[in-house]
């Protein structure tokens, strides 16, 4: 496959180093997202606010919230620097 050709072209040590760099870059992004979103701190609020909801209503609310948060994160990632520079 493509990975074997790339490994052969780069050499096993360089390929492993590049793979580790990619792994740590992805891990940093995941940790940053968890820190920004902080899902554990939202659980008590979610439970309190949806206390009287049915199970399908809770699932729908969680899905809507996840989509909204995802959209905000994507928009912030793509346009955040432009928005901040616009406001100075």
PDB file of C-alpha atoms in Angstrom:
ATOM      1  CA  UNK A   1       0.000   0.000   0.000  1.00  0.00           C
ATOM      2  CA  UNK A   2       0.892   3.663   0.028  1.00  0.00           C
ATOM      3  CA  UNK A   3       2.293   3.509   3.559  1.00  0.00           C
ATOM      4  CA  UNK A   4       4.817   0.819   2.703  1.00  0.00           C
ATOM      5  CA  UNK A   5       6.070   2.821  -0.294  1.00  0.00           C
ATOM      6  CA  UNK A   6       6.421   5.933   1.828  1.00  0.00           C
ATOM      7  CA  UNK A   7       8.175   3.968   4.566  1.00  0.00           C
ATOM      8  CA  UNK A   8      10.594   2.554   2.003  1.00  0.00           C
ATOM      9  CA  UNK A   9      11.220   5.987   0.447  1.00  0.00           C
ATOM     10  CA  UNK A  10      11.847   7.734   3.781  1.00  0.00           C
ATOM     11  CA  UNK A  11      13.563   4.933   5.611  1.00  0.00           C
ATOM     12  CA  UNK A  12      12.131   3.222   8.680  1.00  0.00           C
ATOM     13  CA  UNK A  13      13.555   5.633  11.280  1.00  0.00           C
ATOM     14  CA  UNK A  14      12.371   8.792   9.549  1.00  0.00           C
ATOM     15  CA  UNK A  15       8.976   7.210   8.835  1.00  0.00           C
ATOM     16  CA  UNK A  16       8.581   6.229  12.512  1.00  0.00           C
ATOM     17  CA  UNK A  17       9.595   9.727  13.617  1.00  0.00           C
ATOM     18  CA  UNK A  18       7.077  11.299  11.226  1.00  0.00           C
ATOM     19  CA  UNK A  19       4.358   8.906  12.426  1.00  0.00           C
ATOM     20  CA  UNK A  20       5.127   9.801  16.057  1.00  0.00           C
ATOM     21  CA  UNK A  21       5.063  13.523  15.235  1.00  0.00           C
ATOM     22  CA  UNK A  22       1.652  13.078  13.618  1.00  0.00           C
ATOM     23  CA  UNK A  23       0.397  11.074  16.603  1.00  0.00           C
ATOM     24  CA  UNK A  24       1.519  13.749  19.081  1.00  0.00           C
ATOM     25  CA  UNK A  25       0.060  16.538  16.929  1.00  0.00           C
ATOM     26  CA  UNK A  26      -3.304  14.752  16.921  1.00  0.00           C
ATOM     27  CA  UNK A  27      -3.040  14.120  20.672  1.00  0.00           C
ATOM     28  CA  UNK A  28      -2.374  17.837  21.299  1.00  0.00           C
ATOM     29  CA  UNK A  29      -5.460  18.785  19.268  1.00  0.00           C
ATOM     30  CA  UNK A  30      -7.593  16.263  21.174  1.00  0.00           C
ATOM     31  CA  UNK A  31      -6.349  17.479  24.562  1.00  0.00           C
ATOM     32  CA  UNK A  32      -6.929  21.118  23.546  1.00  0.00           C
ATOM     33  CA  UNK A  33     -10.490  20.324  22.465  1.00  0.00           C
ATOM     34  CA  UNK A  34     -11.239  18.507  25.717  1.00  0.00           C
ATOM     35  CA  UNK A  35      -9.849  21.446  27.700  1.00  0.00           C
ATOM     36  CA  UNK A  36     -11.831  24.003  25.676  1.00  0.00           C
ATOM     37  CA  UNK A  37     -15.128  22.104  25.648  1.00  0.00           C
ATOM     38  CA  UNK A  38     -14.668  20.582  29.134  1.00  0.00           C
ATOM     39  CA  UNK A  39     -17.452  18.002  28.755  1.00  0.00           C
ATOM     40  CA  UNK A  40     -17.271  16.727  32.340  1.00  0.00           C
ATOM     41  CA  UNK A  41     -18.173  20.112  33.787  1.00  0.00           C
ATOM     42  CA  UNK A  42     -21.301  20.326  31.624  1.00  0.00           C
ATOM     43  CA  UNK A  43     -22.794  17.002  32.729  1.00  0.00           C
ATOM     44  CA  UNK A  44     -24.395  18.261  35.982  1.00  0.00           C
ATOM     45  CA  UNK A  45     -25.948  21.237  34.167  1.00  0.00           C
ATOM     46  CA  UNK A  46     -27.230  18.993  31.377  1.00  0.00           C
ATOM     47  CA  UNK A  47     -28.758  16.575  33.878  1.00  0.00           C
ATOM     48  CA  UNK A  48     -30.412  19.414  35.803  1.00  0.00           C
ATOM     49  CA  UNK A  49     -31.787  21.159  32.729  1.00  0.00           C
ATOM     50  CA  UNK A  50     -33.104  17.956  31.161  1.00  0.00           C
ATOM     51  CA  UNK A  51     -34.417  16.436  34.402  1.00  0.00           C
ATOM     52  CA  UNK A  52     -38.041  16.363  33.176  1.00  0.00           C
ATOM     53  CA  UNK A  53     -37.229  15.306  29.582  1.00  0.00           C
ATOM     54  CA  UNK A  54     -37.963  11.885  28.137  1.00  0.00           C
ATOM     55  CA  UNK A  55     -35.022   9.770  27.007  1.00  0.00           C
ATOM     56  CA  UNK A  56     -35.536  10.697  23.309  1.00  0.00           C
ATOM     57  CA  UNK A  57     -35.771  14.395  24.247  1.00  0.00           C
ATOM     58  CA  UNK A  58     -32.501  14.142  26.171  1.00  0.00           C
ATOM     59  CA  UNK A  59     -30.817  12.431  23.223  1.00  0.00           C
ATOM     60  CA  UNK A  60     -32.109  15.085  20.834  1.00  0.00           C
ATOM     61  CA  UNK A  61     -30.951  17.881  23.133  1.00  0.00           C
ATOM     62  CA  UNK A  62     -27.482  16.329  23.489  1.00  0.00           C
ATOM     63  CA  UNK A  63     -27.215  15.867  19.707  1.00  0.00           C
ATOM     64  CA  UNK A  64     -28.290  19.473  19.043  1.00  0.00           C
ATOM     65  CA  UNK A  65     -25.808  20.783  21.598  1.00  0.00           C
ATOM     66  CA  UNK A  66     -22.979  18.660  20.159  1.00  0.00           C
ATOM     67  CA  UNK A  67     -23.696  19.897  16.638  1.00  0.00           C
ATOM     68  CA  UNK A  68     -23.843  23.524  17.823  1.00  0.00           C
ATOM     69  CA  UNK A  69     -20.551  23.211  19.721  1.00  0.00           C
ATOM     70  CA  UNK A  70     -18.948  21.483  16.749  1.00  0.00           C
ATOM     71  CA  UNK A  71     -20.072  24.278  14.424  1.00  0.00           C
ATOM     72  CA  UNK A  72     -18.735  26.953  16.776  1.00  0.00           C
ATOM     73  CA  UNK A  73     -15.380  25.152  17.019  1.00  0.00           C
ATOM     74  CA  UNK A  74     -15.088  24.764  13.236  1.00  0.00           C
ATOM     75  CA  UNK A  75     -16.085  28.376  12.549  1.00  0.00           C
ATOM     76  CA  UNK A  76     -13.707  29.615  15.236  1.00  0.00           C
ATOM     77  CA  UNK A  77     -10.900  27.535  13.779  1.00  0.00           C
ATOM     78  CA  UNK A  78     -11.499  28.759  10.241  1.00  0.00           C
ATOM     79  CA  UNK A  79     -12.390  32.395  10.922  1.00  0.00           C
ATOM     80  CA  UNK A  80     -11.125  33.114  14.443  1.00  0.00           C
ATOM     81  CA  UNK A  81      -7.960  34.978  13.448  1.00  0.00           C
ATOM     82  CA  UNK A  82      -9.881  37.101  10.936  1.00  0.00           C
ATOM     83  CA  UNK A  83     -12.593  37.942  13.479  1.00  0.00           C
ATOM     84  CA  UNK A  84     -10.031  38.877  16.143  1.00  0.00           C
ATOM     85  CA  UNK A  85      -8.040  41.068  13.716  1.00  0.00           C
ATOM     86  CA  UNK A  86     -11.260  42.788  12.614  1.00  0.00           C
ATOM     87  CA  UNK A  87     -12.010  43.851  16.191  1.00  0.00           C
ATOM     88  CA  UNK A  88      -8.394  44.808  16.828  1.00  0.00           C
TER      89      UNK A  88
END
